[in-house]
């Protein structure tokens, strides 16, 4: 996983270096405060990520009104805005990172996220494509990177001939495979949890090296550790509204909406719905 760790280390340094410069370490980042921070930082976007809720009304409204991805969209957005804000890359997928060749690789070799060397070395990384860089929660970058790396190693959702997601809508569909989804989720967590802890360790090092005088490192790490699932599902909220050529009907059930998602995503969405105190919150932008 040297490539994934290299990209995570690069993100941790970015996030840790600018953590104090936003001035948004405590409380929710209002639109006005985020815009002021973005202007101070040289005119970056007030909110990073091309898929954030504020700019994806059409994709949200494409989802059935009662499904978890739509009902909890505003809650996840608030959680991410309430977290310590920093400068985010905004499009932190693996293809947007460059890696220094190792002694055993050629310059033409394309790194894969789950390639593991004997020593599991961390490859030096650099990033490109900053058009969506802006103020945001660093875990949004981390979740998107994990989607483009670890998430791809799990069973793919059904796709049509053009690569678009397919929503199977069998009559009377039910979650008969809940145990399989839970097992898929456990397997996914067994891979991503060490990567998240690696990122948080590197984030701690970056903050302590740059801004430990004004940033409560422990508070940042604790807040970010609890945001993996909201950040991951915040991306899937956009993806499921955008990627399907044939979307479910507006009154479709959660099971129908998420039938095209990997098992660990379906299980994660169920967990969020169960734990949410805001399960009736529907956002219509």
PDB file of C-alpha atoms in Angstrom:
ATOM      1  CA  UNK A   1       0.000   0.000   0.000  1.00  0.00           C
ATOM      2  CA  UNK A   2       2.969   2.264  -0.504  1.00  0.00           C
ATOM      3  CA  UNK A   3       1.187   4.470  -3.053  1.00  0.00           C
ATOM      4  CA  UNK A   4      -1.880   4.985  -0.853  1.00  0.00           C
ATOM      5  CA  UNK A   5       0.304   5.785   2.143  1.00  0.00           C
ATOM      6  CA  UNK A   6       2.414   8.171   0.083  1.00  0.00           C
ATOM      7  CA  UNK A   7      -0.691  10.061  -1.035  1.00  0.00           C
ATOM      8  CA  UNK A   8      -2.060  10.096   2.516  1.00  0.00           C
ATOM      9  CA  UNK A   9       1.201  11.494   3.842  1.00  0.00           C
ATOM     10  CA  UNK A  10       1.103  14.244   1.210  1.00  0.00           C
ATOM     11  CA  UNK A  11      -2.473  15.108   2.226  1.00  0.00           C
ATOM     12  CA  UNK A  12      -1.550  15.093   5.913  1.00  0.00           C
ATOM     13  CA  UNK A  13       1.250  17.593   5.318  1.00  0.00           C
ATOM     14  CA  UNK A  14      -1.071  19.835   3.283  1.00  0.00           C
ATOM     15  CA  UNK A  15      -3.828  19.688   5.891  1.00  0.00           C
ATOM     16  CA  UNK A  16      -1.520  20.099   8.872  1.00  0.00           C
ATOM     17  CA  UNK A  17       0.418  22.981   7.357  1.00  0.00           C
ATOM     18  CA  UNK A  18      -2.671  25.106   6.715  1.00  0.00           C
ATOM     19  CA  UNK A  19      -4.815  23.946   9.636  1.00  0.00           C
ATOM     20  CA  UNK A  20      -4.453  27.206  11.568  1.00  0.00           C
ATOM     21  CA  UNK A  21      -4.633  29.535   8.579  1.00  0.00           C
ATOM     22  CA  UNK A  22      -8.356  29.130   7.948  1.00  0.00           C
ATOM     23  CA  UNK A  23      -9.249  30.429  11.411  1.00  0.00           C
ATOM     24  CA  UNK A  24     -12.030  27.819  11.440  1.00  0.00           C
ATOM     25  CA  UNK A  25     -10.942  25.334  14.079  1.00  0.00           C
ATOM     26  CA  UNK A  26     -13.992  25.523  16.335  1.00  0.00           C
ATOM     27  CA  UNK A  27     -17.666  25.418  15.438  1.00  0.00           C
ATOM     28  CA  UNK A  28     -19.432  25.221  12.111  1.00  0.00           C
ATOM     29  CA  UNK A  29     -17.876  26.989   9.157  1.00  0.00           C
ATOM     30  CA  UNK A  30     -20.535  29.399   7.912  1.00  0.00           C
ATOM     31  CA  UNK A  31     -20.515  30.379   4.254  1.00  0.00           C
ATOM     32  CA  UNK A  32     -19.345  33.903   5.123  1.00  0.00           C
ATOM     33  CA  UNK A  33     -16.529  32.660   7.359  1.00  0.00           C
ATOM     34  CA  UNK A  34     -15.390  30.110   4.779  1.00  0.00           C
ATOM     35  CA  UNK A  35     -15.393  32.742   2.031  1.00  0.00           C
ATOM     36  CA  UNK A  36     -13.352  35.116   4.194  1.00  0.00           C
ATOM     37  CA  UNK A  37     -10.852  32.343   4.916  1.00  0.00           C
ATOM     38  CA  UNK A  38     -10.639  31.450   1.223  1.00  0.00           C
ATOM     39  CA  UNK A  39      -9.889  35.066   0.329  1.00  0.00           C
ATOM     40  CA  UNK A  40      -7.162  35.281   2.978  1.00  0.00           C
ATOM     41  CA  UNK A  41      -5.606  32.147   1.517  1.00  0.00           C
ATOM     42  CA  UNK A  42      -5.287  33.592  -1.967  1.00  0.00           C
ATOM     43  CA  UNK A  43      -8.696  33.159  -3.535  1.00  0.00           C
ATOM     44  CA  UNK A  44      -9.219  29.401  -3.288  1.00  0.00           C
ATOM     45  CA  UNK A  45     -12.738  27.958  -3.193  1.00  0.00           C
ATOM     46  CA  UNK A  46     -14.749  28.673  -0.011  1.00  0.00           C
ATOM     47  CA  UNK A  47     -15.587  24.971   0.022  1.00  0.00           C
ATOM     48  CA  UNK A  48     -13.336  22.317  -1.446  1.00  0.00           C
ATOM     49  CA  UNK A  49     -14.448  19.209  -3.368  1.00  0.00           C
ATOM     50  CA  UNK A  50     -16.308  19.136  -6.662  1.00  0.00           C
ATOM     51  CA  UNK A  51     -19.040  17.007  -5.098  1.00  0.00           C
ATOM     52  CA  UNK A  52     -19.921  19.021  -1.979  1.00  0.00           C
ATOM     53  CA  UNK A  53     -23.603  19.361  -1.180  1.00  0.00           C
ATOM     54  CA  UNK A  54     -23.897  23.072  -1.910  1.00  0.00           C
ATOM     55  CA  UNK A  55     -23.034  22.635  -5.569  1.00  0.00           C
ATOM     56  CA  UNK A  56     -24.835  19.360  -6.317  1.00  0.00           C
ATOM     57  CA  UNK A  57     -28.541  20.118  -6.035  1.00  0.00           C
ATOM     58  CA  UNK A  58     -29.479  18.185  -9.185  1.00  0.00           C
ATOM     59  CA  UNK A  59     -27.749  15.017  -8.003  1.00  0.00           C
ATOM     60  CA  UNK A  60     -29.406  15.272  -4.594  1.00  0.00           C
ATOM     61  CA  UNK A  61     -32.857  15.737  -6.073  1.00  0.00           C
ATOM     62  CA  UNK A  62     -32.300  12.742  -8.344  1.00  0.00           C
ATOM     63  CA  UNK A  63     -32.318  10.548  -5.229  1.00  0.00           C
ATOM     64  CA  UNK A  64     -35.633   9.343  -3.780  1.00  0.00           C
ATOM     65  CA  UNK A  65     -36.830  11.629  -0.999  1.00  0.00           C
ATOM     66  CA  UNK A  66     -36.884   8.914   1.638  1.00  0.00           C
ATOM     67  CA  UNK A  67     -33.512   7.273   1.028  1.00  0.00           C
ATOM     68  CA  UNK A  68     -30.712   7.544   3.574  1.00  0.00           C
ATOM     69  CA  UNK A  69     -28.295   9.272   1.202  1.00  0.00           C
ATOM     70  CA  UNK A  70     -30.776  12.110   0.773  1.00  0.00           C
ATOM     71  CA  UNK A  71     -32.275  12.220   4.262  1.00  0.00           C
ATOM     72  CA  UNK A  72     -28.894  12.501   5.956  1.00  0.00           C
ATOM     73  CA  UNK A  73     -27.163  14.677   3.355  1.00  0.00           C
ATOM     74  CA  UNK A  74     -27.471  17.890   5.354  1.00  0.00           C
ATOM     75  CA  UNK A  75     -26.379  16.144   8.559  1.00  0.00           C
ATOM     76  CA  UNK A  76     -23.159  14.875   6.964  1.00  0.00           C
ATOM     77  CA  UNK A  77     -22.548  18.309   5.459  1.00  0.00           C
ATOM     78  CA  UNK A  78     -22.957  19.951   8.873  1.00  0.00           C
ATOM     79  CA  UNK A  79     -20.637  17.425  10.511  1.00  0.00           C
ATOM     80  CA  UNK A  80     -17.911  18.091   7.964  1.00  0.00           C
ATOM     81  CA  UNK A  81     -18.339  21.862   8.245  1.00  0.00           C
ATOM     82  CA  UNK A  82     -18.242  21.689  12.048  1.00  0.00           C
ATOM     83  CA  UNK A  83     -14.902  19.867  11.997  1.00  0.00           C
ATOM     84  CA  UNK A  84     -11.598  21.785  12.018  1.00  0.00           C
ATOM     85  CA  UNK A  85     -11.214  23.298   8.563  1.00  0.00           C
ATOM     86  CA  UNK A  86      -8.036  23.435   6.521  1.00  0.00           C
ATOM     87  CA  UNK A  87      -6.933  23.699   2.896  1.00  0.00           C
ATOM     88  CA  UNK A  88      -8.038  20.611   0.963  1.00  0.00           C
ATOM     89  CA  UNK A  89      -6.887  19.374  -2.430  1.00  0.00           C
ATOM     90  CA  UNK A  90     -10.487  18.870  -3.526  1.00  0.00           C
ATOM     91  CA  UNK A  91      -9.959  16.059  -6.054  1.00  0.00           C
ATOM     92  CA  UNK A  92      -7.646  13.702  -4.193  1.00  0.00           C
ATOM     93  CA  UNK A  93      -8.065  10.561  -6.277  1.00  0.00           C
ATOM     94  CA  UNK A  94      -5.038   8.350  -6.897  1.00  0.00           C
ATOM     95  CA  UNK A  95      -4.584   9.394 -10.582  1.00  0.00           C
ATOM     96  CA  UNK A  96      -3.931  12.955  -9.363  1.00  0.00           C
ATOM     97  CA  UNK A  97      -0.777  11.871  -7.523  1.00  0.00           C
ATOM     98  CA  UNK A  98       2.705  11.313  -8.896  1.00  0.00           C
ATOM     99  CA  UNK A  99       5.115   8.929  -7.197  1.00  0.00           C
ATOM    100  CA  UNK A 100       8.878   8.721  -7.121  1.00  0.00           C
ATOM    101  CA  UNK A 101       9.986   5.408  -8.676  1.00  0.00           C
ATOM    102  CA  UNK A 102      11.349   2.869  -6.233  1.00  0.00           C
ATOM    103  CA  UNK A 103      14.545   0.925  -6.757  1.00  0.00           C
ATOM    104  CA  UNK A 104      12.524  -2.010  -8.082  1.00  0.00           C
ATOM    105  CA  UNK A 105      10.100  -0.093 -10.325  1.00  0.00           C
ATOM    106  CA  UNK A 106      10.512   1.535 -13.702  1.00  0.00           C
ATOM    107  CA  UNK A 107       9.624   5.148 -14.382  1.00  0.00           C
ATOM    108  CA  UNK A 108       6.781   3.954 -16.611  1.00  0.00           C
ATOM    109  CA  UNK A 109       5.210   1.765 -13.944  1.00  0.00           C
ATOM    110  CA  UNK A 110       1.809   2.918 -12.743  1.00  0.00           C
ATOM    111  CA  UNK A 111       1.438   2.537  -8.958  1.00  0.00           C
ATOM    112  CA  UNK A 112      -1.526   0.663  -7.587  1.00  0.00           C
ATOM    113  CA  UNK A 113      -2.964   1.535  -4.221  1.00  0.00           C
ATOM    114  CA  UNK A 114      -2.809  -1.951  -2.769  1.00  0.00           C
ATOM    115  CA  UNK A 115       0.617  -2.932  -4.078  1.00  0.00           C
ATOM    116  CA  UNK A 116       2.685  -3.969  -1.072  1.00  0.00           C
ATOM    117  CA  UNK A 117       6.447  -4.260  -1.001  1.00  0.00           C
ATOM    118  CA  UNK A 118       8.332  -6.471   1.414  1.00  0.00           C
ATOM    119  CA  UNK A 119       9.007  -3.510   3.676  1.00  0.00           C
ATOM    120  CA  UNK A 120       5.733  -1.745   2.767  1.00  0.00           C
ATOM    121  CA  UNK A 121       7.692   1.420   2.124  1.00  0.00           C
ATOM    122  CA  UNK A 122       5.951   4.757   1.731  1.00  0.00           C
ATOM    123  CA  UNK A 123       6.520   6.226  -1.698  1.00  0.00           C
ATOM    124  CA  UNK A 124       7.264   9.938  -2.045  1.00  0.00           C
ATOM    125  CA  UNK A 125       4.283  11.640  -3.658  1.00  0.00           C
ATOM    126  CA  UNK A 126       3.335  14.913  -5.295  1.00  0.00           C
ATOM    127  CA  UNK A 127      -0.120  16.077  -6.368  1.00  0.00           C
ATOM    128  CA  UNK A 128      -1.535  17.732  -9.478  1.00  0.00           C
ATOM    129  CA  UNK A 129      -4.919  19.171 -10.538  1.00  0.00           C
ATOM    130  CA  UNK A 130      -5.801  21.781  -7.924  1.00  0.00           C
ATOM    131  CA  UNK A 131      -8.880  23.243  -9.613  1.00  0.00           C
ATOM    132  CA  UNK A 132     -11.123  22.247  -6.685  1.00  0.00           C
ATOM    133  CA  UNK A 133      -8.732  23.215  -3.879  1.00  0.00           C
ATOM    134  CA  UNK A 134     -10.459  25.105  -1.107  1.00  0.00           C
ATOM    135  CA  UNK A 135     -11.464  25.288   2.533  1.00  0.00           C
ATOM    136  CA  UNK A 136     -12.820  22.072   3.994  1.00  0.00           C
ATOM    137  CA  UNK A 137     -12.500  19.103   6.303  1.00  0.00           C
ATOM    138  CA  UNK A 138      -9.394  17.077   5.552  1.00  0.00           C
ATOM    139  CA  UNK A 139     -11.303  13.820   5.939  1.00  0.00           C
ATOM    140  CA  UNK A 140     -13.180  14.609   2.725  1.00  0.00           C
ATOM    141  CA  UNK A 141      -9.871  14.345   0.862  1.00  0.00           C
ATOM    142  CA  UNK A 142      -8.999  11.164   2.751  1.00  0.00           C
ATOM    143  CA  UNK A 143     -12.363   9.513   2.064  1.00  0.00           C
ATOM    144  CA  UNK A 144     -12.174  10.299  -1.646  1.00  0.00           C
ATOM    145  CA  UNK A 145      -8.639   8.916  -1.858  1.00  0.00           C
ATOM    146  CA  UNK A 146      -9.765   5.745  -0.089  1.00  0.00           C
ATOM    147  CA  UNK A 147     -12.677   5.466  -2.514  1.00  0.00           C
ATOM    148  CA  UNK A 148     -10.281   5.645  -5.462  1.00  0.00           C
ATOM    149  CA  UNK A 149      -7.906   3.099  -3.940  1.00  0.00           C
ATOM    150  CA  UNK A 150      -9.202   0.647  -1.357  1.00  0.00           C
ATOM    151  CA  UNK A 151     -12.819   0.955  -2.493  1.00  0.00           C
ATOM    152  CA  UNK A 152     -11.870  -0.239  -5.967  1.00  0.00           C
ATOM    153  CA  UNK A 153     -10.539  -3.500  -4.538  1.00  0.00           C
ATOM    154  CA  UNK A 154     -13.989  -4.567  -3.348  1.00  0.00           C
ATOM    155  CA  UNK A 155     -16.686  -6.107  -5.554  1.00  0.00           C
ATOM    156  CA  UNK A 156     -17.706  -3.580  -8.160  1.00  0.00           C
ATOM    157  CA  UNK A 157     -21.272  -2.422  -8.532  1.00  0.00           C
ATOM    158  CA  UNK A 158     -23.126  -3.619 -11.645  1.00  0.00           C
ATOM    159  CA  UNK A 159     -22.430  -1.437 -14.683  1.00  0.00           C
ATOM    160  CA  UNK A 160     -23.869  -1.045 -18.131  1.00  0.00           C
ATOM    161  CA  UNK A 161     -21.905  -1.136 -21.384  1.00  0.00           C
ATOM    162  CA  UNK A 162     -20.947   2.531 -21.042  1.00  0.00           C
ATOM    163  CA  UNK A 163     -19.559   2.103 -17.536  1.00  0.00           C
ATOM    164  CA  UNK A 164     -22.523   3.713 -15.777  1.00  0.00           C
ATOM    165  CA  UNK A 165     -24.016   2.260 -12.625  1.00  0.00           C
ATOM    166  CA  UNK A 166     -27.062   0.068 -13.067  1.00  0.00           C
ATOM    167  CA  UNK A 167     -29.860   0.089 -10.518  1.00  0.00           C
ATOM    168  CA  UNK A 168     -31.426  -3.369 -10.384  1.00  0.00           C
ATOM    169  CA  UNK A 169     -34.961  -2.960  -9.137  1.00  0.00           C
ATOM    170  CA  UNK A 170     -36.359  -6.450  -8.566  1.00  0.00           C
ATOM    171  CA  UNK A 171     -39.917  -6.526  -7.334  1.00  0.00           C
ATOM    172  CA  UNK A 172     -40.078  -7.017  -3.589  1.00  0.00           C
ATOM    173  CA  UNK A 173     -36.321  -6.535  -3.144  1.00  0.00           C
ATOM    174  CA  UNK A 174     -35.180  -6.975   0.461  1.00  0.00           C
ATOM    175  CA  UNK A 175     -31.858  -7.004   2.288  1.00  0.00           C
ATOM    176  CA  UNK A 176     -31.509 -10.755   2.469  1.00  0.00           C
ATOM    177  CA  UNK A 177     -27.731 -10.410   2.248  1.00  0.00           C
ATOM    178  CA  UNK A 178     -27.293  -8.282   5.385  1.00  0.00           C
ATOM    179  CA  UNK A 179     -24.753 -10.730   6.829  1.00  0.00           C
ATOM    180  CA  UNK A 180     -22.688 -10.589   3.646  1.00  0.00           C
ATOM    181  CA  UNK A 181     -22.825  -6.784   3.704  1.00  0.00           C
ATOM    182  CA  UNK A 182     -21.624  -6.753   7.318  1.00  0.00           C
ATOM    183  CA  UNK A 183     -18.748  -9.071   6.420  1.00  0.00           C
ATOM    184  CA  UNK A 184     -17.842  -6.855   3.464  1.00  0.00           C
ATOM    185  CA  UNK A 185     -17.876  -3.830   5.770  1.00  0.00           C
ATOM    186  CA  UNK A 186     -15.646  -5.572   8.320  1.00  0.00           C
ATOM    187  CA  UNK A 187     -13.191  -6.505   5.571  1.00  0.00           C
ATOM    188  CA  UNK A 188     -13.184  -2.923   4.276  1.00  0.00           C
ATOM    189  CA  UNK A 189     -12.558  -1.512   7.754  1.00  0.00           C
ATOM    190  CA  UNK A 190      -9.707  -3.955   8.298  1.00  0.00           C
ATOM    191  CA  UNK A 191      -7.957  -2.354   5.323  1.00  0.00           C
ATOM    192  CA  UNK A 192      -8.886   1.312   5.731  1.00  0.00           C
ATOM    193  CA  UNK A 193      -8.515   1.670   9.506  1.00  0.00           C
ATOM    194  CA  UNK A 194      -4.706   1.257   9.453  1.00  0.00           C
ATOM    195  CA  UNK A 195      -4.536   3.734   6.564  1.00  0.00           C
ATOM    196  CA  UNK A 196      -6.655   6.278   8.433  1.00  0.00           C
ATOM    197  CA  UNK A 197      -4.494   5.871  11.533  1.00  0.00           C
ATOM    198  CA  UNK A 198      -1.401   6.341   9.383  1.00  0.00           C
ATOM    199  CA  UNK A 199      -2.879   9.568   7.983  1.00  0.00           C
ATOM    200  CA  UNK A 200      -3.809  10.813  11.467  1.00  0.00           C
ATOM    201  CA  UNK A 201      -0.302  10.096  12.719  1.00  0.00           C
ATOM    202  CA  UNK A 202       1.209  12.045   9.831  1.00  0.00           C
ATOM    203  CA  UNK A 203      -1.326  14.838  10.385  1.00  0.00           C
ATOM    204  CA  UNK A 204      -0.267  15.049  14.022  1.00  0.00           C
ATOM    205  CA  UNK A 205       3.376  15.296  12.972  1.00  0.00           C
ATOM    206  CA  UNK A 206       2.597  18.022  10.437  1.00  0.00           C
ATOM    207  CA  UNK A 207       0.585  20.123  12.893  1.00  0.00           C
ATOM    208  CA  UNK A 208       3.168  19.744  15.639  1.00  0.00           C
ATOM    209  CA  UNK A 209       5.927  20.764  13.232  1.00  0.00           C
ATOM    210  CA  UNK A 210       4.095  23.840  11.963  1.00  0.00           C
ATOM    211  CA  UNK A 211       1.291  25.163  14.171  1.00  0.00           C
ATOM    212  CA  UNK A 212       1.191  23.352  17.491  1.00  0.00           C
ATOM    213  CA  UNK A 213       1.163  26.739  19.234  1.00  0.00           C
ATOM    214  CA  UNK A 214      -2.343  27.550  17.983  1.00  0.00           C
ATOM    215  CA  UNK A 215      -3.856  24.168  17.062  1.00  0.00           C
ATOM    216  CA  UNK A 216      -5.077  21.588  19.579  1.00  0.00           C
ATOM    217  CA  UNK A 217      -3.644  18.565  17.801  1.00  0.00           C
ATOM    218  CA  UNK A 218      -5.428  16.014  19.979  1.00  0.00           C
ATOM    219  CA  UNK A 219      -8.789  17.672  19.334  1.00  0.00           C
ATOM    220  CA  UNK A 220      -8.219  17.705  15.575  1.00  0.00           C
ATOM    221  CA  UNK A 221      -7.180  14.050  15.460  1.00  0.00           C
ATOM    222  CA  UNK A 222     -10.140  12.986  17.607  1.00  0.00           C
ATOM    223  CA  UNK A 223     -12.601  14.937  15.467  1.00  0.00           C
ATOM    224  CA  UNK A 224     -11.213  13.606  12.200  1.00  0.00           C
ATOM    225  CA  UNK A 225     -11.115   9.992  13.376  1.00  0.00           C
ATOM    226  CA  UNK A 226     -14.891  10.038  13.817  1.00  0.00           C
ATOM    227  CA  UNK A 227     -15.641  11.457  10.372  1.00  0.00           C
ATOM    228  CA  UNK A 228     -14.544   8.675   8.027  1.00  0.00           C
ATOM    229  CA  UNK A 229     -18.039   7.306   7.414  1.00  0.00           C
ATOM    230  CA  UNK A 230     -19.856  10.671   7.067  1.00  0.00           C
ATOM    231  CA  UNK A 231     -17.159  11.838   4.639  1.00  0.00           C
ATOM    232  CA  UNK A 232     -17.285   8.601   2.658  1.00  0.00           C
ATOM    233  CA  UNK A 233     -21.071   8.615   2.394  1.00  0.00           C
ATOM    234  CA  UNK A 234     -21.063  12.309   1.530  1.00  0.00           C
ATOM    235  CA  UNK A 235     -19.214  11.316  -1.640  1.00  0.00           C
ATOM    236  CA  UNK A 236     -21.589   8.414  -2.326  1.00  0.00           C
ATOM    237  CA  UNK A 237     -24.540  10.797  -1.901  1.00  0.00           C
ATOM    238  CA  UNK A 238     -23.221  12.652  -4.929  1.00  0.00           C
ATOM    239  CA  UNK A 239     -22.085   9.561  -6.825  1.00  0.00           C
ATOM    240  CA  UNK A 240     -25.357   7.669  -6.643  1.00  0.00           C
ATOM    241  CA  UNK A 241     -27.261  10.727  -7.825  1.00  0.00           C
ATOM    242  CA  UNK A 242     -24.883  11.369 -10.714  1.00  0.00           C
ATOM    243  CA  UNK A 243     -23.542   8.092 -12.046  1.00  0.00           C
ATOM    244  CA  UNK A 244     -26.695   6.102 -12.789  1.00  0.00           C
ATOM    245  CA  UNK A 245     -28.118   6.328 -16.312  1.00  0.00           C
ATOM    246  CA  UNK A 246     -31.383   4.842 -15.010  1.00  0.00           C
ATOM    247  CA  UNK A 247     -32.203   6.219 -11.586  1.00  0.00           C
ATOM    248  CA  UNK A 248     -34.758   4.603  -9.289  1.00  0.00           C
ATOM    249  CA  UNK A 249     -38.230   6.071  -9.098  1.00  0.00           C
ATOM    250  CA  UNK A 250     -38.699   8.962  -6.685  1.00  0.00           C
ATOM    251  CA  UNK A 251     -40.405   6.657  -4.162  1.00  0.00           C
ATOM    252  CA  UNK A 252     -37.803   3.885  -4.339  1.00  0.00           C
ATOM    253  CA  UNK A 253     -36.592   2.278  -1.123  1.00  0.00           C
ATOM    254  CA  UNK A 254     -33.100   2.438   0.356  1.00  0.00           C
ATOM    255  CA  UNK A 255     -32.522  -1.122  -0.799  1.00  0.00           C
ATOM    256  CA  UNK A 256     -33.303  -0.231  -4.397  1.00  0.00           C
ATOM    257  CA  UNK A 257     -31.178   2.925  -4.351  1.00  0.00           C
ATOM    258  CA  UNK A 258     -28.165   1.198  -2.810  1.00  0.00           C
ATOM    259  CA  UNK A 259     -28.491  -2.075  -4.702  1.00  0.00           C
ATOM    260  CA  UNK A 260     -25.761  -0.905  -7.095  1.00  0.00           C
ATOM    261  CA  UNK A 261     -23.340   0.020  -4.296  1.00  0.00           C
ATOM    262  CA  UNK A 262     -20.705  -2.292  -2.784  1.00  0.00           C
ATOM    263  CA  UNK A 263     -21.814  -4.234   0.263  1.00  0.00           C
ATOM    264  CA  UNK A 264     -19.704  -2.211   2.679  1.00  0.00           C
ATOM    265  CA  UNK A 265     -21.367   1.027   1.492  1.00  0.00           C
ATOM    266  CA  UNK A 266     -24.846  -0.444   1.984  1.00  0.00           C
ATOM    267  CA  UNK A 267     -23.923  -1.573   5.487  1.00  0.00           C
ATOM    268  CA  UNK A 268     -22.346   1.797   6.297  1.00  0.00           C
ATOM    269  CA  UNK A 269     -25.460   3.668   5.180  1.00  0.00           C
ATOM    270  CA  UNK A 270     -27.581   1.427   7.383  1.00  0.00           C
ATOM    271  CA  UNK A 271     -25.336   2.145  10.368  1.00  0.00           C
ATOM    272  CA  UNK A 272     -25.601   5.878   9.801  1.00  0.00           C
ATOM    273  CA  UNK A 273     -29.393   5.697   9.548  1.00  0.00           C
ATOM    274  CA  UNK A 274     -29.578   3.676  12.769  1.00  0.00           C
ATOM    275  CA  UNK A 275     -27.311   6.031  14.711  1.00  0.00           C
ATOM    276  CA  UNK A 276     -28.653   9.287  13.334  1.00  0.00           C
ATOM    277  CA  UNK A 277     -30.609  11.645  15.548  1.00  0.00           C
ATOM    278  CA  UNK A 278     -31.673  13.566  12.454  1.00  0.00           C
ATOM    279  CA  UNK A 279     -33.096  10.768  10.341  1.00  0.00           C
ATOM    280  CA  UNK A 280     -36.052  12.816   9.156  1.00  0.00           C
ATOM    281  CA  UNK A 281     -33.968  15.631   7.729  1.00  0.00           C
ATOM    282  CA  UNK A 282     -34.614  15.972   4.007  1.00  0.00           C
ATOM    283  CA  UNK A 283     -32.762  18.583   1.994  1.00  0.00           C
ATOM    284  CA  UNK A 284     -34.355  20.085  -1.099  1.00  0.00           C
ATOM    285  CA  UNK A 285     -31.987  22.603  -2.619  1.00  0.00           C
TER     286      UNK A 285
END
